[in-house]
Structures are given as structure tokens and as C-alpha cells.
Short mmCIF file of C-alpha atoms in Angstrom, two decimals:
data_model
loop_
_atom_site.label_atom_id
_atom_site.label_comp_id
_atom_site.label_asym_id
_atom_site.label_seq_id
_atom_site.Cartn_x
_atom_site.Cartn_y
_atom_site.Cartn_z
CA MET A 10 10.44 27.93 -141.29
CA SER A 11 10.18 31.53 -142.42
CA GLY A 12 9.38 34.54 -140.26
CA ALA A 13 5.96 36.16 -140.44
CA LEU A 14 7.47 39.46 -141.67
CA GLU A 15 10.29 38.09 -143.82
CA HIS A 16 8.99 39.99 -146.85
CA ILE A 17 9.30 43.35 -145.03
CA ARG A 18 12.36 45.63 -145.02
CA VAL A 19 12.64 48.22 -142.25
CA LEU A 20 14.97 51.22 -142.43
CA ASP A 21 15.65 52.01 -138.78
CA LEU A 22 16.91 55.52 -138.00
CA THR A 23 16.18 55.24 -134.28
CA ARG A 24 18.40 55.05 -131.23
CA VAL A 25 18.23 54.45 -127.47
CA LEU A 26 15.13 52.33 -126.61
CA ALA A 27 11.60 53.04 -127.92
CA GLY A 28 12.50 52.83 -131.61
CA PRO A 29 15.12 50.07 -131.35
CA TYR A 30 12.72 48.01 -129.22
CA CYS A 31 10.05 48.35 -131.93
CA THR A 32 12.42 47.36 -134.72
CA MET A 33 13.79 44.43 -132.70
CA ILE A 34 10.24 43.10 -132.42
CA LEU A 35 9.83 43.43 -136.19
CA GLY A 36 13.22 41.79 -136.71
CA ASP A 37 12.33 38.94 -134.36
CA LEU A 38 9.26 38.38 -136.52
CA GLY A 39 11.44 38.02 -139.60
CA ALA A 40 11.69 41.53 -141.04
CA GLU A 41 15.00 42.65 -142.53
CA VAL A 42 16.00 45.58 -140.33
CA LEU A 43 18.75 47.96 -141.42
CA LYS A 44 19.98 49.96 -138.42
CA VAL A 45 21.27 53.35 -139.57
CA GLU A 46 23.78 55.27 -137.43
CA ALA A 47 26.31 58.03 -137.96
CA PRO A 48 29.87 56.90 -138.72
CA GLY A 49 31.41 55.40 -135.58
CA GLY A 50 27.99 54.54 -134.13
CA SER A 51 25.56 57.17 -132.82
CA ASP A 52 23.24 55.04 -130.68
CA GLU A 53 23.97 56.43 -127.21
CA THR A 54 23.25 53.10 -125.55
CA ARG A 55 26.50 51.71 -126.97
CA LYS A 56 28.20 53.71 -124.20
CA TRP A 57 25.60 53.31 -121.45
CA GLY A 58 27.08 51.21 -118.69
CA PRO A 59 28.53 49.40 -116.88
CA PRO A 60 28.05 46.56 -117.35
CA PHE A 61 30.11 46.08 -120.49
CA GLN A 62 31.40 42.85 -122.04
CA ASN A 63 34.55 43.53 -124.07
CA ASP A 64 33.43 47.17 -124.40
CA VAL A 65 29.94 46.20 -125.62
CA SER A 66 27.20 47.52 -123.32
CA ALA A 67 24.46 45.31 -121.95
CA TYR A 68 21.99 48.14 -122.60
CA TYR A 69 22.74 48.20 -126.34
CA LEU A 70 22.47 44.43 -126.58
CA CYS A 71 18.98 44.38 -125.03
CA ALA A 72 17.19 45.95 -128.01
CA ASN A 73 19.24 45.44 -131.16
CA ARG A 74 19.32 41.79 -132.20
CA ASN A 75 18.12 40.66 -135.63
CA LYS A 76 19.40 43.81 -137.35
CA LYS A 77 22.08 44.72 -139.85
CA SER A 78 24.05 47.93 -139.39
CA ILE A 79 25.03 50.63 -141.85
CA THR A 80 26.68 53.95 -141.00
CA VAL A 81 25.54 57.01 -142.94
CA ASN A 82 26.42 60.69 -142.53
CA LEU A 83 23.08 62.48 -142.85
CA LYS A 84 24.87 65.84 -142.92
CA THR A 85 26.19 65.11 -146.41
CA ASP A 86 24.44 64.93 -149.78
CA GLU A 87 25.91 61.46 -150.27
CA GLY A 88 24.41 60.26 -147.00
CA ILE A 89 20.96 61.63 -147.82
CA GLN A 90 21.13 60.03 -151.26
CA THR A 91 22.00 56.69 -149.64
CA ILE A 92 18.86 56.91 -147.50
CA LYS A 93 16.73 57.75 -150.53
CA GLU A 94 18.11 54.80 -152.46
CA LEU A 95 17.40 52.47 -149.53
CA VAL A 96 13.85 53.86 -149.25
CA LYS A 97 13.13 52.67 -152.79
CA GLU A 98 13.50 49.08 -151.58
CA SER A 99 12.06 49.52 -148.07
CA ASP A 100 8.59 48.99 -146.66
CA VAL A 101 9.04 50.93 -143.42
CA VAL A 102 11.07 53.92 -142.25
CA ILE A 103 11.12 54.62 -138.54
CA HIS A 104 12.93 57.46 -136.78
CA ASN A 105 12.99 59.18 -133.40
CA PHE A 106 14.62 62.47 -134.29
CA LYS A 107 13.26 65.62 -132.70
CA THR A 108 10.29 67.17 -134.51
CA GLY A 109 11.43 68.99 -137.66
CA THR A 110 14.79 67.24 -138.01
CA MET A 111 13.76 64.90 -140.83
CA GLU A 112 12.27 67.88 -142.67
CA ARG A 113 15.60 69.71 -142.44
CA PHE A 114 17.37 66.68 -143.86
CA GLY A 115 14.84 66.51 -146.69
CA ILE A 116 13.85 62.95 -145.81
CA ASP A 117 10.49 63.66 -144.21
CA TYR A 118 7.39 61.66 -145.07
CA ASP A 119 6.25 63.81 -147.98
CA ASN A 120 9.63 63.62 -149.72
CA LEU A 121 10.12 59.90 -149.12
CA ALA A 122 6.53 59.06 -150.11
CA ASN A 123 7.23 60.66 -153.50
CA ILE A 124 10.04 58.14 -153.91
CA ASN A 125 8.03 55.18 -152.58
CA PRO A 126 4.25 55.73 -152.31
CA ARG A 127 3.87 52.39 -150.48
CA LEU A 128 6.17 53.50 -147.66
CA ILE A 129 5.06 53.18 -144.03
CA TYR A 130 6.73 56.07 -142.19
CA CYS A 131 6.78 56.02 -138.37
CA SER A 132 7.82 58.99 -136.27
CA ILE A 133 8.51 58.52 -132.54
CA THR A 134 8.88 61.70 -130.48
CA GLY A 135 8.43 62.72 -126.88
CA PHE A 136 5.16 64.59 -127.36
CA GLY A 137 4.06 63.99 -130.95
CA GLU A 138 4.23 66.18 -134.03
CA THR A 139 1.25 68.37 -133.10
CA GLY A 140 0.25 70.36 -130.02
CA PRO A 141 2.01 72.98 -127.88
CA TYR A 142 4.69 70.55 -126.60
CA LYS A 143 5.70 69.18 -130.02
CA ASP A 144 9.14 70.83 -130.02
CA LEU A 145 10.08 69.74 -126.49
CA PRO A 146 12.55 66.86 -126.07
CA GLY A 147 11.00 63.84 -124.39
CA TYR A 148 12.73 61.33 -122.15
CA ASP A 149 11.16 58.36 -120.43
CA PHE A 150 11.75 59.64 -116.89
CA ILE A 151 10.22 63.03 -117.70
CA ILE A 152 7.28 61.37 -119.42
CA GLN A 153 6.65 59.08 -116.45
CA GLY A 154 6.45 62.17 -114.26
CA MET A 155 4.20 64.19 -116.57
CA SER A 156 1.86 61.32 -117.51
CA GLY A 157 0.61 60.63 -113.99
CA LEU A 158 2.33 57.24 -113.77
CA MET A 159 4.72 58.42 -111.05
CA SER A 160 1.90 60.01 -109.10
CA ILE A 161 0.27 56.58 -108.66
CA THR A 162 3.49 54.57 -108.15
CA GLY A 163 5.00 54.14 -104.70
CA ASP A 164 3.17 54.92 -101.49
CA GLU A 165 2.49 58.00 -99.41
CA ALA A 166 5.74 57.54 -97.49
CA SER A 167 7.93 57.01 -100.57
CA GLY A 168 6.57 59.86 -102.65
CA PRO A 169 6.23 59.55 -106.43
CA GLN A 170 8.27 56.69 -107.91
CA LYS A 171 9.16 55.75 -111.46
CA VAL A 172 8.67 52.23 -112.79
CA GLY A 173 11.90 50.22 -112.54
CA VAL A 174 12.33 50.06 -116.33
CA ALA A 175 11.78 52.72 -119.01
CA ILE A 176 8.13 51.79 -119.34
CA ALA A 177 7.11 54.76 -121.53
CA ASP A 178 9.77 53.79 -124.07
CA ILE A 179 8.72 50.14 -124.00
CA LEU A 180 5.03 50.97 -124.43
CA THR A 181 5.77 53.33 -127.32
CA GLY A 182 7.89 50.68 -129.01
CA LEU A 183 5.07 48.16 -128.67
CA TYR A 184 2.47 50.60 -130.01
CA ALA A 185 4.76 51.45 -132.91
CA ALA A 186 5.16 47.77 -133.79
CA VAL A 187 1.37 47.30 -133.69
CA GLY A 188 0.72 50.43 -135.74
CA ILE A 189 3.31 49.56 -138.37
CA GLN A 190 1.87 46.09 -138.86
CA ALA A 191 -1.66 47.53 -139.07
CA ALA A 192 -0.50 49.96 -141.76
CA ILE A 193 1.13 47.10 -143.69
CA ILE A 194 -2.11 45.09 -143.57
CA GLU A 195 -4.11 48.13 -144.76
CA ARG A 196 -1.58 48.71 -147.55
CA ASN A 197 -2.39 45.24 -148.87
CA GLN A 198 -5.88 46.57 -149.62
CA SER A 199 -5.20 50.16 -150.68
CA GLY A 200 -1.72 49.85 -152.16
CA LYS A 201 -0.79 53.02 -150.29
CA GLY A 202 1.56 53.78 -147.44
CA GLN A 203 0.94 56.25 -144.63
CA LYS A 204 2.55 58.12 -141.76
CA LEU A 205 2.36 57.12 -138.09
CA ASP A 206 2.86 59.77 -135.39
CA LEU A 207 3.76 58.06 -132.08
CA SER A 208 4.52 59.89 -128.83
CA LEU A 209 5.92 58.71 -125.51
CA TYR A 210 3.48 61.02 -123.70
CA ASP A 211 0.40 59.57 -125.43
CA SER A 212 1.62 56.02 -124.85
CA ALA A 213 2.28 56.56 -121.15
CA VAL A 214 -1.12 58.18 -120.56
CA SER A 215 -2.79 55.26 -122.34
CA ALA A 216 -1.23 53.00 -119.70
CA LEU A 217 -3.23 54.65 -116.90
CA ILE A 218 -6.01 52.21 -117.82
CA ASN A 219 -8.38 51.64 -114.86
CA ILE A 220 -6.78 54.31 -112.66
CA GLY A 221 -7.31 56.87 -115.39
CA SER A 222 -10.85 55.64 -115.89
CA ASN A 223 -11.48 55.87 -112.15
CA TYR A 224 -10.48 59.54 -112.19
CA LEU A 225 -12.49 60.38 -115.32
CA MET A 226 -15.59 58.86 -113.77
CA SER A 227 -15.24 60.14 -110.21
CA GLY A 228 -13.14 63.29 -110.51
CA LYS A 229 -11.16 62.07 -107.50
CA ILE A 230 -7.37 62.32 -107.79
CA PRO A 231 -5.99 58.88 -106.85
CA SER A 232 -3.49 58.44 -104.07
CA ARG A 233 -0.43 56.21 -104.17
CA LEU A 234 -1.37 52.78 -102.87
CA GLY A 235 2.02 51.09 -103.10
CA ASN A 236 1.43 47.39 -103.64
CA HIS A 237 -2.30 47.64 -102.97
CA HIS A 238 -4.94 47.65 -105.72
CA ALA A 239 -7.34 50.56 -106.06
CA ASN A 240 -10.35 48.44 -107.03
CA ILE A 241 -9.76 44.93 -105.63
CA VAL A 242 -9.11 43.61 -102.10
CA PRO A 243 -7.10 41.63 -101.11
CA TYR A 244 -4.77 42.21 -104.06
CA GLN A 245 -1.33 43.13 -102.74
CA THR A 246 1.89 41.94 -101.13
CA PHE A 247 1.90 40.34 -97.68
CA ASN A 248 4.67 39.47 -95.25
CA THR A 249 5.17 35.83 -94.36
CA MET A 250 7.36 34.20 -91.72
CA ASP A 251 10.40 34.31 -94.02
CA GLY A 252 9.68 36.92 -96.70
CA GLU A 253 6.95 38.38 -98.87
CA MET A 254 4.45 37.11 -101.41
CA VAL A 255 1.69 38.39 -103.65
CA ILE A 256 -1.97 37.49 -103.10
CA ALA A 257 -4.25 38.46 -105.99
CA ILE A 258 -7.89 37.67 -105.18
CA GLY A 259 -9.99 38.44 -108.26
CA ASN A 260 -13.51 37.51 -107.16
CA ASP A 261 -15.68 36.59 -104.19
CA ASN A 262 -15.39 32.83 -104.72
CA GLN A 263 -11.61 33.05 -104.60
CA PHE A 264 -11.87 35.08 -101.41
CA LYS A 265 -14.10 32.42 -99.87
CA THR A 266 -11.53 29.72 -100.69
CA PHE A 267 -8.72 31.89 -99.37
CA CYS A 268 -10.51 32.36 -96.07
CA THR A 269 -10.83 28.59 -95.75
CA ILE A 270 -7.07 28.26 -96.36
CA LEU A 271 -6.45 30.81 -93.62
CA GLY A 272 -8.73 28.88 -91.24
CA LYS A 273 -11.06 31.88 -91.10
CA LYS A 274 -14.10 30.84 -93.12
CA GLN A 275 -16.16 33.34 -91.12
CA TYR A 276 -14.44 36.26 -92.87
CA SER A 277 -16.14 35.35 -96.16
CA GLU A 278 -19.52 35.39 -94.40
CA ASP A 279 -18.93 38.75 -92.69
CA ASP A 280 -20.96 41.52 -94.35
CA ARG A 281 -17.90 43.79 -94.15
CA PHE A 282 -15.89 41.41 -96.35
CA ARG A 283 -18.37 39.22 -98.23
CA THR A 284 -18.25 41.21 -101.49
CA ASN A 285 -15.39 43.01 -103.17
CA PRO A 286 -16.94 46.51 -102.83
CA ALA A 287 -17.34 45.81 -99.11
CA ARG A 288 -13.73 44.63 -98.86
CA VAL A 289 -12.51 47.76 -100.62
CA ALA A 290 -14.49 49.92 -98.19
CA ASN A 291 -13.16 47.96 -95.21
CA ARG A 292 -9.62 47.18 -96.37
CA ASP A 293 -8.11 48.85 -93.28
CA ILE A 294 -9.89 46.29 -91.12
CA LEU A 295 -9.43 43.21 -93.31
CA ILE A 296 -5.77 43.49 -94.33
CA PRO A 297 -4.34 43.44 -90.77
CA LEU A 298 -6.46 40.35 -90.02
CA ILE A 299 -5.02 38.51 -93.02
CA GLN A 300 -1.49 39.72 -92.33
CA GLU A 301 -1.62 38.45 -88.75
CA ILE A 302 -2.20 34.91 -90.04
CA LEU A 303 0.24 34.90 -92.97
CA VAL A 304 3.27 35.77 -90.81
CA THR A 305 2.84 32.51 -88.89
CA LYS A 306 4.05 30.32 -91.79
CA PRO A 307 6.79 30.54 -94.45
CA THR A 308 6.10 31.69 -98.00
CA SER A 309 6.40 28.18 -99.46
CA TYR A 310 3.65 26.93 -97.16
CA TRP A 311 1.15 29.51 -98.36
CA LEU A 312 2.20 29.19 -102.01
CA ASP A 313 1.58 25.44 -101.94
CA LEU A 314 -1.83 25.79 -100.31
CA CYS A 315 -2.95 28.57 -102.62
CA HIS A 316 -1.78 26.74 -105.74
CA GLU A 317 -3.54 23.54 -104.64
CA ASN A 318 -6.78 25.49 -104.24
CA ASN A 319 -6.49 27.73 -107.32
CA VAL A 320 -6.05 30.91 -105.34
CA PRO A 321 -3.90 33.36 -107.38
CA CYS A 322 -0.57 34.01 -105.72
CA GLY A 323 3.14 34.20 -106.43
CA PRO A 324 6.56 34.78 -104.92
CA ILE A 325 8.46 38.05 -105.29
CA GLN A 326 11.58 36.98 -107.20
CA ASN A 327 14.87 38.76 -107.72
CA LEU A 328 16.58 38.67 -111.11
CA GLN A 329 18.72 35.66 -110.24
CA GLU A 330 15.58 33.71 -109.34
CA VAL A 331 13.91 34.87 -112.54
CA ALA A 332 16.89 33.77 -114.66
CA GLU A 333 16.82 30.34 -113.01
CA ASP A 334 13.04 29.86 -113.22
CA PRO A 335 12.32 26.55 -115.01
CA GLN A 336 9.11 27.94 -116.52
CA LEU A 337 11.04 30.65 -118.37
CA SER A 338 13.64 28.14 -119.46
CA ALA A 339 10.91 25.94 -120.91
CA ARG A 340 9.59 28.98 -122.79
CA ASP A 341 12.99 29.89 -124.32
CA MET A 342 12.97 33.27 -122.61
CA PHE A 343 16.76 33.41 -122.26
CA LEU A 344 19.01 33.11 -125.31
CA GLU A 345 22.71 32.86 -125.98
CA THR A 346 24.55 33.81 -129.17
CA GLU A 347 28.03 34.75 -130.27
CA HIS A 348 28.97 38.37 -130.83
CA PRO A 349 32.12 39.27 -132.81
CA THR A 350 33.33 41.68 -130.13
CA ALA A 351 31.60 40.70 -126.89
CA GLY A 352 31.92 36.93 -127.30
CA ILE A 353 29.09 34.75 -125.99
CA ILE A 354 26.24 37.03 -124.92
CA LYS A 355 23.00 36.32 -123.08
CA MET A 356 19.73 38.02 -123.95
CA ILE A 357 16.11 37.97 -122.90
CA GLY A 358 14.06 36.14 -125.53
CA SER A 359 10.85 37.09 -127.29
CA PRO A 360 7.44 36.42 -125.71
CA LEU A 361 5.94 35.95 -129.19
CA LYS A 362 5.27 32.26 -129.79
CA LEU A 363 3.99 31.63 -133.33
CA SER A 364 3.37 28.01 -134.31
CA ARG A 365 4.03 28.18 -138.05
CA THR A 366 6.32 31.22 -138.40
CA PRO A 367 8.24 31.23 -135.13
CA VAL A 368 10.55 33.96 -133.91
CA THR A 369 14.20 33.16 -134.66
CA LEU A 370 17.54 34.62 -133.60
CA ARG A 371 19.25 35.28 -136.94
CA TYR A 372 21.67 38.12 -136.22
CA HIS A 373 23.56 39.28 -133.16
CA PRO A 374 23.20 42.97 -132.20
CA PRO A 375 25.51 44.48 -134.83
CA ASN A 376 28.63 46.55 -134.42
CA ALA A 377 28.31 50.00 -136.00
CA GLY A 378 28.72 49.71 -139.76
CA GLU A 379 29.17 45.95 -139.66
CA HIS A 380 27.13 45.47 -142.84
CA ASN A 381 28.19 48.59 -144.76
CA GLU A 382 29.76 46.69 -147.63
CA GLU A 383 26.83 44.31 -148.07
CA ILE A 384 24.17 47.04 -147.99
CA LEU A 385 26.05 49.53 -150.16
CA GLN A 386 26.71 46.81 -152.72
CA SER A 387 22.97 46.09 -152.87
CA ILE A 388 22.36 49.78 -153.62
CA LYS A 389 24.89 49.69 -156.48
CA THR A 390 23.28 46.54 -157.85
CA ASN A 391 19.84 48.14 -157.81
CA LEU A 392 21.16 51.31 -159.51
CA ASN A 393 22.74 49.21 -162.25
CA GLN A 394 19.49 47.37 -162.79
CA GLU A 395 17.64 50.69 -163.14
#
């Protein structure tokens, strides 16, 4: 079975996470991805660790499967010419150099579009290619702080907290993958390529979703609610006899069932708690009442009862528990493959499940320059044919 994007070639001049995550998604979907680095390997994540496995970093492995690697010196005329030759046979170019860098190299969108008018050109920067911040470097942690995400993460005691993964990078990579595929679909109609201007800052602000909407409507700056929900109650973590769990009540009928499980049917008939707006207004009264009951039994007891009665809930799992979860195993969310340097490596799989053109693991995350000979030979072959 072929991949959905097997007819697409991507020239990947990105490094670290946002760009490589995007191109890994495209590679998982079948695209041929050529990862371009400076001689010796210039993706910083190759050295980010521990942990390492035979000097290969876990961080690098997480976002670079299904790619081939070529090393090119962009500071030389020969290197720039190599990029231009590859562009002739590519559908997509993606980079995350600082604003203005590609122009200095002479491989900006305008120049490359003259070589290949059908080219989809994606730029990923911290703040975008327009606006007063366009020349500032952007890093996920900084973007989380500036975007408002940290201001609503954590609680009043903890102060602002970042998300446990580089969420601005991940979101930008996802948006880039969506935008690139949209541009490819549009190209099928127009025959023309176009430029995409993606920014970590824009992507992170887009993730404010309902909290951002709440502010725009009310003008009230939101406080940090920790594991509580701003608009729904009860929708948070609770202590049990032996740990913690998540209760996520989404509507009044679910709350009524939950109260029956707790042995407190009267709570669902109390005007202070009967509707969600009332529960939000009276959360300081309701939550201690629920908590007092939940600590009397272990987590498994409440999970079983809630599941039997279709009340949304779940355990709080550590990474070992996640890796051993039979649901994820059944969904092929953990993969193993052989790497020429690291040996057998384990990776998180793709969530994309396509029935006719499924995601496949074709290539291990490449060593720097691993496919130089193959790719350079293809350039020579194309030049001879011209």
C-alpha cells in the first residue's frame, strides 16, 4: 500500500523541533523528505541529552524518522547550486532560518519560485516575517511566556508554568503540515505554488481557544486555575484514597449520574449545583463536598463505577504506565526499528490512521549525510538528462 503523499518531495532545511516535526508528519504520510544539514550535522538536537543511545540522542530520534539526509554547505556556491538543483525536482521547501537568512543565501521564495513555479515554500520563524518582532529570535519557552499560555498554566501558588513539552513548536509543526497540504491541493487547481509564513507566536496564541475567547468577550484577565476548568464544573483532578484521578463532567445529565454514583443524588437537585453555570458560580462549595466523598475509596473503585455509568473520567498515568497501556499497544503507538548507530530504537508512533494509504515506517532517523551519495547521484542524473 502506498502512502497518501508518496508523489511529494520535501526539501527540509529545518532543525530542532517545529520544522522537523512537520516534515516527519509529511514523511509518515509517504512524502520523500530530504533533510538538509551542514557537513557534520547541524541539527542541534543531535547533541541534546542525555539520554543518548550509542551517542544518538533521544531528542533527535523523536522527530526525524522517514527522512533521508544530505549535508550541504550553504556558505559555498556549490552548496547553493545543490539546493537549486534539488528544488527543480521538489514540491515543498521548508526552513526555519531567522528572517532574512534565506534572502542572503539567495534561496528565498522569489528566487526559488523562478526555478520551480509550482514550489510550495514554507517559512517557520519565531514571530513571522512581518511586524515589529520579525527579526527577533523565537524559542518555544519564550513564546509560551509571551503568548499567554504560561499565564493560564499552573495555579496561584505555583506561578506561571510552561507546558511539559514544547507545545508552541508542536502546534507550529502541525499548522505547517496542514498549510502545506492545503497549498498542494490548491496547486492541483491553479498549477501554481505559493509561500507560507508560519510563526510560533501566532500558533501559540491560536491555542488560547476558549480562554482567549473568554477574555475577548468579557475583558477579564483569567487567573490560573491549575487543574480546574474555567467554564465547566466539576472538570478537574480529585484525590482518592490511594492517588488522584480526573473527573470531566461535560453536561448536567452526566452530573446527575455522577451524584448518584457518589450517593448524593440531592446535589443534582440543589439549585446551587443543578446547572453548569450554577456549579461554576458555586464551585468553592461543591468541590469540597465531592472531594470529601472521593477520598473514601481507591481510584480503581471510582474508575470502575464511572466507566460503568458513562461518566467521563481517567487515571493520571506516568510515562511507564502510558508505555504499557494496552490501548496504545493496540493502536501501534509505540514502534521499534533498527538504527545503524544506535541499534534497536523505540519511538512514539503516528496518530494518523488511514485505511487505504496507511502511515508506514520506511526509514530510521538518518545519520548526518547518510544519503549524500544517493541524492547527489540523482542530481547528476537529472543534469545529464537536461
